[in-house]
Coordinates of N, CA and C in Angstrom, one line a residue:
M1 N 60.0 43.5 83.4 CA 60.0 44.3 82.6 C 58.9 45.7 82.3
K2 N 58.8 46.2 81.8 CA 57.5 47.4 81.3 C 57.7 47.8 80.3
I3 N 56.9 47.8 79.4 CA 56.4 48.4 78.3 C 55.1 49.6 78.7
E4 N 55.9 50.7 77.6 CA 54.5 51.5 77.5 C 54.5 52.3 76.0
V5 N 52.9 52.1 75.7 CA 52.5 52.3 74.7 C 52.8 53.7 74.5
T6 N 52.4 54.7 73.8 CA 52.5 55.9 73.9 C 51.9 56.6 72.0
H7 N 52.0 55.5 71.7 CA 51.2 56.2 70.1 C 50.2 54.9 69.9
V8 N 49.2 55.9 69.7 CA 47.4 55.7 69.8 C 47.7 54.9 68.4
I9 N 46.8 53.7 68.3 CA 46.8 52.8 67.0 C 44.9 53.0 66.7
K10 N 44.3 53.1 65.2 CA 42.9 52.9 65.8 C 42.8 51.3 64.8
A11 N 41.8 50.5 65.6 CA 41.7 49.3 64.9 C 41.1 48.7 65.5
D12 N 40.5 47.3 64.9 CA 39.1 46.8 65.6 C 39.8 45.9 66.7
S13 N 38.9 45.3 67.1 CA 39.1 44.7 68.4 C 39.5 43.4 68.3
Q14 N 39.8 42.8 67.6 CA 40.4 41.6 67.3 C 42.2 41.8 66.5
I15 N 42.5 43.0 66.3 CA 44.1 43.7 66.4 C 44.5 44.5 67.6
V16 N 43.4 44.5 68.7 CA 43.7 44.2 70.1 C 44.0 43.1 70.3
S17 N 43.6 42.7 70.5 CA 42.8 41.2 71.6 C 44.5 40.0 70.2
L18 N 44.8 40.1 69.4 CA 46.2 40.1 68.6 C 47.9 40.6 69.4
F19 N 47.5 42.4 69.6 CA 48.7 42.6 70.0 C 48.4 42.6 71.6
S20 N 47.6 42.5 72.2 CA 47.7 42.1 73.9 C 48.4 40.3 73.7
A21 N 48.3 39.5 72.7 CA 48.4 37.9 72.9 C 49.9 37.8 72.2
F22 N 49.9 38.6 71.6 CA 51.8 39.1 71.3 C 52.9 39.7 72.3
L23 N 52.2 40.4 73.2 CA 52.4 40.9 74.6 C 52.3 40.6 75.6
G24 N 51.4 39.0 75.6 CA 52.0 37.9 76.5 C 52.5 36.7 76.4
A25 N 52.7 36.7 74.9 CA 53.9 35.9 74.1 C 55.3 36.0 74.9
I26 N 55.4 37.3 74.9 CA 57.4 37.8 74.8 C 57.1 37.9 76.4
G27 N 56.4 37.2 76.5 CA 56.0 37.7 78.5 C 55.8 38.7 79.4
A28 N 55.3 40.2 78.9 CA 55.1 41.4 79.3 C 54.1 41.1 80.4
Q29 N 53.8 41.6 81.7 CA 52.9 40.9 82.5 C 51.8 42.7 82.2
S30 N 50.6 41.9 82.3 CA 49.4 42.4 82.3 C 49.2 43.8 82.9
Q31 N 50.1 43.5 84.1 CA 49.9 45.1 85.5 C 50.5 46.3 84.7
D32 N 52.0 45.6 83.7 CA 52.9 46.6 83.3 C 52.6 47.3 82.0
I33 N 50.9 46.6 81.4 CA 50.9 46.9 80.0 C 49.9 48.1 80.1
N34 N 49.8 49.1 79.6 CA 48.8 50.2 79.4 C 48.7 50.2 78.5
T35 N 46.8 49.7 78.0 CA 45.7 49.3 77.3 C 45.0 50.0 77.4
V36 N 43.7 50.1 76.4 CA 42.6 51.0 76.3 C 41.4 49.5 76.1
D37 N 40.5 49.7 76.7 CA 39.7 48.7 76.9 C 39.6 48.6 75.4
A38 N 39.3 47.4 74.1 CA 39.1 46.9 73.5 C 37.9 47.4 72.5
V39 N 37.0 47.1 73.4 CA 35.5 48.1 72.3 C 35.8 49.0 72.3
E40 N 36.2 49.9 73.4 CA 36.5 51.5 73.5 C 36.9 51.9 71.6
L41 N 38.5 51.0 71.8 CA 39.0 50.9 70.8 C 38.5 50.2 69.5
A42 N 37.2 49.9 70.2 CA 36.6 49.3 68.4 C 35.4 50.4 67.9
K43 N 35.2 50.9 68.6 CA 34.2 52.2 68.8 C 35.1 53.5 67.9
T44 N 36.6 53.7 68.4 CA 36.7 54.9 67.6 C 37.4 54.5 66.5
A45 N 37.8 52.9 66.1 CA 38.5 52.6 64.8 C 37.2 52.6 64.3
T46 N 35.9 52.4 64.4 CA 34.9 52.1 63.3 C 34.9 53.4 62.8
P47 N 34.0 53.9 61.4 CA 33.6 55.3 61.2 C 32.2 55.1 61.4
T48 N 31.5 56.9 62.1 CA 29.9 56.8 62.4 C 29.5 57.2 60.9
A49 N 28.5 57.3 60.8 CA 27.4 57.4 59.9 C 28.2 58.7 59.7
D50 N 28.2 59.9 60.4 CA 28.9 61.2 60.6 C 30.2 61.5 59.2
T51 N 31.2 60.1 59.9 CA 32.4 60.3 59.4 C 32.8 59.3 58.1
K52 N 31.6 58.7 57.9 CA 32.1 58.0 56.2 C 32.4 58.7 55.4
K53 N 32.8 58.8 54.8 CA 33.3 59.9 53.4 C 32.3 59.0 52.1
E54 N 31.5 59.4 51.7 CA 31.3 58.9 50.3 C 32.1 59.3 48.7
P55 N 31.9 58.2 48.4 CA 32.7 58.4 47.3 C 32.6 59.0 45.9
S56 N 33.3 59.6 45.5 CA 33.6 61.3 44.8 C 32.4 60.7 43.5
T57 N 31.3 61.2 43.2 CA 30.6 60.9 42.0 C 31.0 61.6 41.0
K58 N 31.9 62.0 40.9 CA 32.3 63.4 40.1 C 33.7 62.4 39.2
A59 N 33.8 62.3 38.3 CA 35.4 62.8 37.2 C 36.1 63.4 37.9
T60 N 37.2 63.2 38.6 CA 38.6 64.2 39.3 C 39.3 64.4 37.9
K61 N 39.7 63.5 36.8 CA 40.3 64.2 35.3 C 39.4 63.3 34.3
R62 N 39.8 63.3 33.3 CA 38.8 63.0 31.7 C 39.2 61.6 32.5
T63 N 38.1 60.8 31.7 CA 38.1 59.4 32.1 C 37.2 58.4 30.7
Y64 N 38.3 57.3 30.8 CA 37.4 56.4 29.4 C 37.0 55.3 30.4
L65 N 36.0 55.3 30.0 CA 35.1 53.9 30.4 C 34.8 52.9 28.9
F66 N 34.5 51.5 29.5 CA 34.8 50.7 28.5 C 33.4 49.6 28.9
H67 N 32.7 48.8 28.4 CA 31.3 48.4 28.7 C 32.1 47.0 27.8
E68 N 32.7 46.3 28.5 CA 32.9 44.5 27.9 C 31.7 44.0 27.2
E69 N 30.7 43.9 27.6 CA 29.4 43.5 26.9 C 29.0 43.7 25.6
S70 N 29.1 44.8 25.3 CA 28.5 45.6 24.7 C 29.6 46.2 23.5
G71 N 31.1 46.5 24.1 CA 31.6 47.0 23.5 C 31.7 48.3 23.7
A72 N 31.1 49.0 23.4 CA 31.0 50.4 24.2 C 31.8 51.5 25.0
T73 N 32.2 52.2 24.5 CA 33.1 53.2 25.2 C 32.3 54.6 25.6
L74 N 33.2 54.6 26.8 CA 32.5 56.3 26.7 C 33.8 57.2 27.5
E75 N 33.8 58.7 26.9 CA 34.7 59.3 27.2 C 34.5 60.5 28.5
V76 N 34.2 60.9 29.9 CA 34.0 61.2 30.8 C 34.8 63.3 30.4
N77 N 34.2 64.2 30.7 CA 35.4 64.8 31.1 C 35.1 65.0 32.5
K78 N 36.6 65.5 33.2 CA 36.7 66.4 34.7 C 35.5 66.8 34.7
G79 N 35.1 66.9 36.4 CA 33.8 67.4 36.7 C 32.3 66.6 36.4
E80 N 32.3 65.6 35.3 CA 31.0 65.1 34.7 C 30.8 63.9 36.2
E81 N 29.5 63.3 36.3 CA 29.4 62.1 36.9 C 29.9 61.2 36.2
I82 N 30.3 60.1 36.7 CA 30.5 59.3 36.8 C 30.4 57.9 37.6
T83 N 29.6 57.6 38.8 CA 28.8 56.6 39.4 C 27.8 55.9 39.0
K84 N 26.8 56.6 37.9 CA 25.4 55.4 37.0 C 26.1 55.0 36.2
H85 N 27.6 55.5 35.7 CA 28.3 54.8 34.4 C 28.6 53.8 34.9
L86 N 29.4 53.5 36.2 CA 30.5 52.6 36.9 C 29.0 51.4 37.3
E87 N 27.8 51.6 37.8 CA 26.9 50.9 38.1 C 26.2 50.2 37.3
Q88 N 26.5 50.8 36.1 CA 25.8 50.4 34.8 C 26.8 49.1 34.2
G89 N 28.3 49.0 34.9 CA 29.3 48.0 35.1 C 30.5 48.5 33.3
L90 N 30.3 49.7 33.7 CA 31.5 50.4 32.8 C 32.6 50.4 33.9
V91 N 33.7 50.3 32.9 CA 34.9 50.0 33.7 C 36.2 51.1 33.1
E92 N 37.0 51.9 33.9 CA 38.0 52.7 33.2 C 39.5 51.7 33.0
I93 N 39.4 52.9 31.5 CA 40.7 52.1 30.8 C 41.5 53.1 30.8
S94 N 42.7 52.9 30.4 CA 43.6 53.7 30.0 C 43.0 54.9 28.5
K95 N 43.7 55.9 28.2 CA 43.4 56.6 27.2 C 44.6 55.6 25.9
T96 N 45.5 55.1 25.9 CA 45.4 53.9 25.0 C 44.8 53.5 24.5
E97 N 43.8 52.6 25.7 CA 43.3 51.6 24.9 C 41.9 52.1 24.5
Y98 N 41.3 53.2 24.8 CA 40.7 53.4 24.2 C 40.4 54.2 22.8
D99 N 41.8 54.4 22.9 CA 42.0 54.8 21.1 C 41.9 53.8 20.6
R100 N 42.7 52.7 20.7 CA 42.7 51.2 20.6 C 41.2 50.8 20.0
I101 N 40.9 50.8 21.0 CA 38.7 50.5 20.7 C 37.9 51.1 19.6
Q102 N 38.8 52.6 20.0 CA 37.7 53.8 19.2 C 38.3 53.2 16.7
A103 N 39.7 53.4 17.0 CA 40.4 53.0 16.2 C 40.0 51.7 14.9
E104 N 39.6 50.6 16.4 CA 39.5 49.2 16.2 C 37.7 49.4 15.5
K105 N 36.8 50.1 15.8 CA 35.3 50.6 15.5 C 35.7 51.2 14.3
Q106 N 36.2 52.3 13.9 CA 36.7 53.0 12.9 C 36.4 52.3 11.8
V107 N 38.0 50.9 11.9 CA 37.8 50.3 10.6 C 36.9 49.1 10.4
R108 N 36.0 49.2 11.1 CA 34.6 48.2 11.3 C 33.6 48.8 10.0
I109 N 33.8 50.4 10.5 CA 33.0 51.1 9.8 C 32.4 51.6 8.4
D110 N 34.6 51.6 7.7 CA 34.8 51.8 7.5 C 34.9 50.6 6.2
K111 N 35.4 49.6 6.7 CA 34.5 48.2 5.9 C 33.3 48.0 5.6
A112 N 32.4 48.0 6.8 CA 30.1 48.3 6.1 C 30.6 49.3 5.4
K113 N 31.2 50.7 5.3 CA 30.5 51.1 4.3 C 31.4 51.3 2.9
E114 N 32.4 50.1 2.8 CA 33.3 49.7 1.6 C 32.2 48.7 0.9
Q115 N 32.1 47.3 1.6 CA 31.1 46.8 1.6 C 29.8 47.1 0.7
A116 N 29.3 48.0 2.0 CA 27.7 48.6 1.1 C 27.8 49.4 -0.5
E117 N 29.2 49.4 -0.4 CA 29.2 50.6 -1.8 C 29.7 49.9 -2.9
N118 N 30.4 48.9 -2.7 CA 30.5 47.4 -3.3 C 29.3 46.9 -3.9
K119 N 28.9 46.2 -3.1 CA 27.5 46.0 -3.6 C 26.4 46.8 -4.4
S120 N 26.5 48.0 -3.4 CA 25.7 49.5 -4.5 C 25.8 49.0 -5.6
V121 N 27.5 48.9 -6.3 CA 28.3 49.4 -7.8 C 27.7 48.2 -8.6
V122 N 27.6 46.9 -7.6 CA 27.4 45.3 -8.3 C 26.2 46.0 -9.1
D123 N 25.4 45.7 -7.9 CA 23.7 46.2 -7.9 C 23.6 46.9 -8.7
E124 N 24.2 47.8 -9.1 CA 23.7 48.8 -10.6 C 23.9 48.4 -12.1
A125 N 25.7 47.6 -11.8 CA 26.0 47.1 -12.7 C 25.1 46.4 -13.9
Q126 N 24.8 44.9 -12.3 CA 23.9 44.0 -12.7 C 22.5 44.5 -13.5
E127 N 22.0 45.7 -13.2 CA 20.8 46.8 -13.4 C 20.6 46.9 -14.4
D128 N 22.1 47.8 -15.0 CA 22.4 48.4 -16.4 C 22.4 47.5 -17.1
A129 N 23.1 45.7 -16.8 CA 23.4 45.0 -18.1 C 21.7 44.0 -18.0
E130 N 21.1 44.4 -17.5 CA 19.6 44.1 -17.4 C 18.7 45.0 -18.1
N131 N 18.3 46.1 -18.2 CA 18.7 47.1 -18.7 C 19.1 47.2 -20.5
K132 N 20.2 47.1 -20.2 CA 20.9 47.1 -21.3 C 20.5 46.1 -22.2
G133 N 20.6 45.3 -21.9 CA 19.5 43.8 -22.4 C 18.0 44.3 -23.1
V134 N 17.1 44.7 -22.3 CA 15.7 45.5 -22.5 C 16.1 46.3 -24.0
K135 N 16.4 46.9 -23.4 CA 16.7 48.6 -24.4 C 17.6 48.4 -25.4
D136 N 18.6 47.3 -25.7 CA 19.2 47.1 -26.9 C 18.0 46.2 -28.3
H137 N 17.3 45.9 -27.8 CA 16.6 45.1 -28.4 C 15.2 47.0 -29.5
G138 N 15.3 47.8 -28.7 CA 14.7 48.5 -29.4 C 13.3 48.9 -29.9
I139 N 12.2 47.8 -29.3 CA 11.5 47.3 -29.4 C 10.6 47.9 -28.4
T140 N 9.1 48.9 -28.5 CA 8.5 49.1 -27.7 C 7.1 48.8 -27.3
I141 N 6.3 49.3 -26.5 CA 4.6 49.0 -26.8 C 4.4 49.0 -27.8
E142 N 4.4 50.4 -27.9 CA 3.6 50.6 -29.2 C 4.0 50.3 -30.3
M143 N 4.9 49.9 -30.7 CA 5.0 49.4 -31.6 C 4.6 47.7 -31.7
V144 N 5.1 47.2 -30.3 CA 3.5 45.8 -30.2 C 2.4 46.1 -30.7
R145 N 1.8 46.9 -30.2 CA 0.6 47.4 -29.8 C 0.2 48.0 -31.7
A146 N 0.9 48.7 -32.3 CA 0.7 48.5 -33.5 C 0.9 47.5 -34.8
E147 N 1.6 46.4 -34.6 CA 1.4 45.3 -34.8 C 0.2 43.9 -34.6
A148 N -0.4 44.0 -33.2 CA -1.3 43.4 -32.5 C -2.5 44.1 -33.3
T149 N -2.5 45.7 -33.9 CA -3.9 46.0 -34.4 C -4.3 45.6 -35.6
K150 N -3.3 45.2 -36.0 CA -3.1 44.6 -38.2 C -3.7 43.3 -37.6
L151 N -3.3 42.5 -36.6 CA -4.1 41.2 -36.4 C -5.5 41.5 -36.3
T152 N -6.2 42.3 -35.1 CA -7.1 41.9 -34.9 C -8.2 43.0 -35.8
A153 N -7.5 43.7 -36.7 CA -8.7 44.2 -37.4 C -8.8 43.2 -38.6
K154 N -7.9 42.4 -38.5 CA -8.6 41.3 -39.5 C -9.7 40.4 -38.7
G155 N -10.2 40.1 -37.4 CA -11.0 40.0 -36.9 C -10.1 38.6 -36.0
R156 N -8.6 38.5 -35.4 CA -8.3 37.3 -35.6 C -7.7 37.5 -33.8
Q157 N -8.7 38.8 -33.5 CA -8.8 38.5 -31.3 C -8.4 37.7 -31.2
A158 N -9.1 36.0 -31.4 CA -8.6 35.1 -30.6 C -7.3 34.9 -30.8
D159 N -7.0 35.2 -31.9 CA -5.1 34.6 -32.4 C -4.2 35.6 -31.3
F160 N -4.7 36.8 -31.4 CA -4.2 37.8 -30.5 C -3.9 37.1 -29.4
K161 N -5.2 36.4 -28.6 CA -5.5 36.3 -26.6 C -4.2 35.1 -26.8
A162 N -4.7 33.7 -28.3 CA -3.7 32.8 -28.0 C -2.6 33.2 -27.9
I163 N -1.7 34.1 -28.3 CA -0.4 34.8 -28.7 C 0.1 35.2 -26.8
L164 N -0.8 36.5 -26.4 CA -1.0 36.6 -25.2 C -0.7 35.1 -24.4
T165 N -1.7 34.7 -24.0 CA -1.6 33.5 -23.1 C -0.6 32.2 -23.4
S166 N 0.6 32.6 -24.8 CA 1.6 31.6 -24.7 C 2.8 32.9 -24.0
F167 N 2.7 33.7 -23.8 CA 3.6 34.8 -22.6 C 3.3 35.1 -21.1
D168 N 2.1 33.9 -21.1 CA 1.4 33.7 -19.8 C 0.8 35.2 -19.5
A169 N 0.3 35.9 -20.4 CA -0.1 37.1 -20.1 C -1.7 37.2 -20.7
E170 N -2.8 37.9 -20.1 CA -3.6 38.8 -20.1 C -4.1 39.4 -21.2
K171 N -3.1 40.4 -21.0 CA -3.1 41.9 -21.4 C -2.0 42.2 -22.1
L172 N -1.8 43.1 -23.2 CA -0.3 43.2 -23.5 C 0.5 44.3 -22.2
S173 N 0.2 44.7 -21.4 CA 1.0 45.7 -20.9 C 1.2 44.6 -19.9
S174 N 1.0 42.8 -19.9 CA 1.1 42.1 -18.4 C 2.6 41.5 -19.3
V175 N 3.5 41.8 -20.8 CA 4.2 41.3 -21.2 C 5.3 41.9 -20.5
P176 N 6.9 40.8 -20.3 CA 7.9 41.6 -19.7 C 8.7 42.6 -20.7
E177 N 9.3 43.6 -20.7 CA 9.5 44.4 -22.2 C 10.7 43.1 -22.8
A178 N 11.2 42.7 -21.8 CA 12.6 41.7 -22.6 C 11.8 40.5 -23.2
K179 N 10.9 40.1 -23.3 CA 10.1 39.7 -24.2 C 9.4 39.8 -25.2
F180 N 9.3 41.2 -25.7 CA 8.8 42.2 -27.0 C 9.2 42.0 -28.1
P181 N 10.8 41.4 -28.4 CA 10.8 40.8 -29.6 C 10.1 39.6 -30.2
E182 N 10.1 38.7 -29.0 CA 9.5 37.3 -29.1 C 8.2 37.8 -29.7
L183 N 7.1 38.2 -28.8 CA 6.0 38.9 -28.9 C 5.9 39.2 -30.2
L184 N 6.2 40.3 -30.5 CA 6.4 40.9 -32.0 C 6.8 39.6 -32.9
A185 N 7.3 39.3 -32.9 CA 7.6 37.9 -34.1 C 6.9 37.3 -34.2
A186 N 6.2 36.6 -33.3 CA 4.9 35.9 -33.2 C 3.8 36.3 -33.7
I187 N 3.4 37.8 -33.4 CA 2.0 38.6 -34.2 C 2.5 38.5 -35.0
K188 N 4.0 39.0 -35.9 CA 4.1 39.2 -37.4 C 3.9 38.2 -38.0
E189 N 4.0 36.8 -37.1 CA 4.2 35.5 -38.1 C 2.4 35.7 -38.2
A190 N 2.0 35.6 -37.4 CA -0.1 35.3 -37.3 C -0.6 36.1 -38.6
V191 N 0.3 37.5 -38.0 CA -0.1 38.7 -40.0 C 0.1 38.7 -40.5
G192 N 1.2 37.6 -40.8 CA 1.9 37.0 -42.7 C 2.5 37.7 -42.6
E193 N 3.3 38.9 -41.9 CA 4.6 39.1 -42.0 C 6.0 38.8 -41.3
E194 N 7.6 39.3 -42.3 CA 8.0 38.7 -41.3 C 9.4 39.8 -40.8

């Protein structure tokens, strides 16, 4: 039996050995087989530094990338460098997946904005309520000072100091506006007015 191989297949030495073993198993005589030395075949099958093709470093189409750890997405236009992104752990995803991730991010951003606005509205309402309570009494520091002057004009500076101390203050400007009604009432009582 004579077998001729007319098609040259580039392969490594293991494949050549397996092929030779196969031919031996089917009973082909070694003198009837025209084979190329396995080492020579392996040399032709192994690309050299000159023939190795470098992987493309530019996107061949619009490409969508995703970083699993951070959730970051990136859109790379055709012709732009992508190797550095892939080396940083980004993986290519479909346009549909990219759009879904972007939509989810926008929902989170909108929700955070809404919460911030709601908090701001609540804070403003609380502040208005607090200020309204202070302003509703209509008593100013000038009114309290005028009444305190009546007391000190009678030589009762010690009484005025005692009243301030009862409000945990060393001077009139240290008393919070919310306590002005109580302070004015205490000074009027000390002066003898109602």
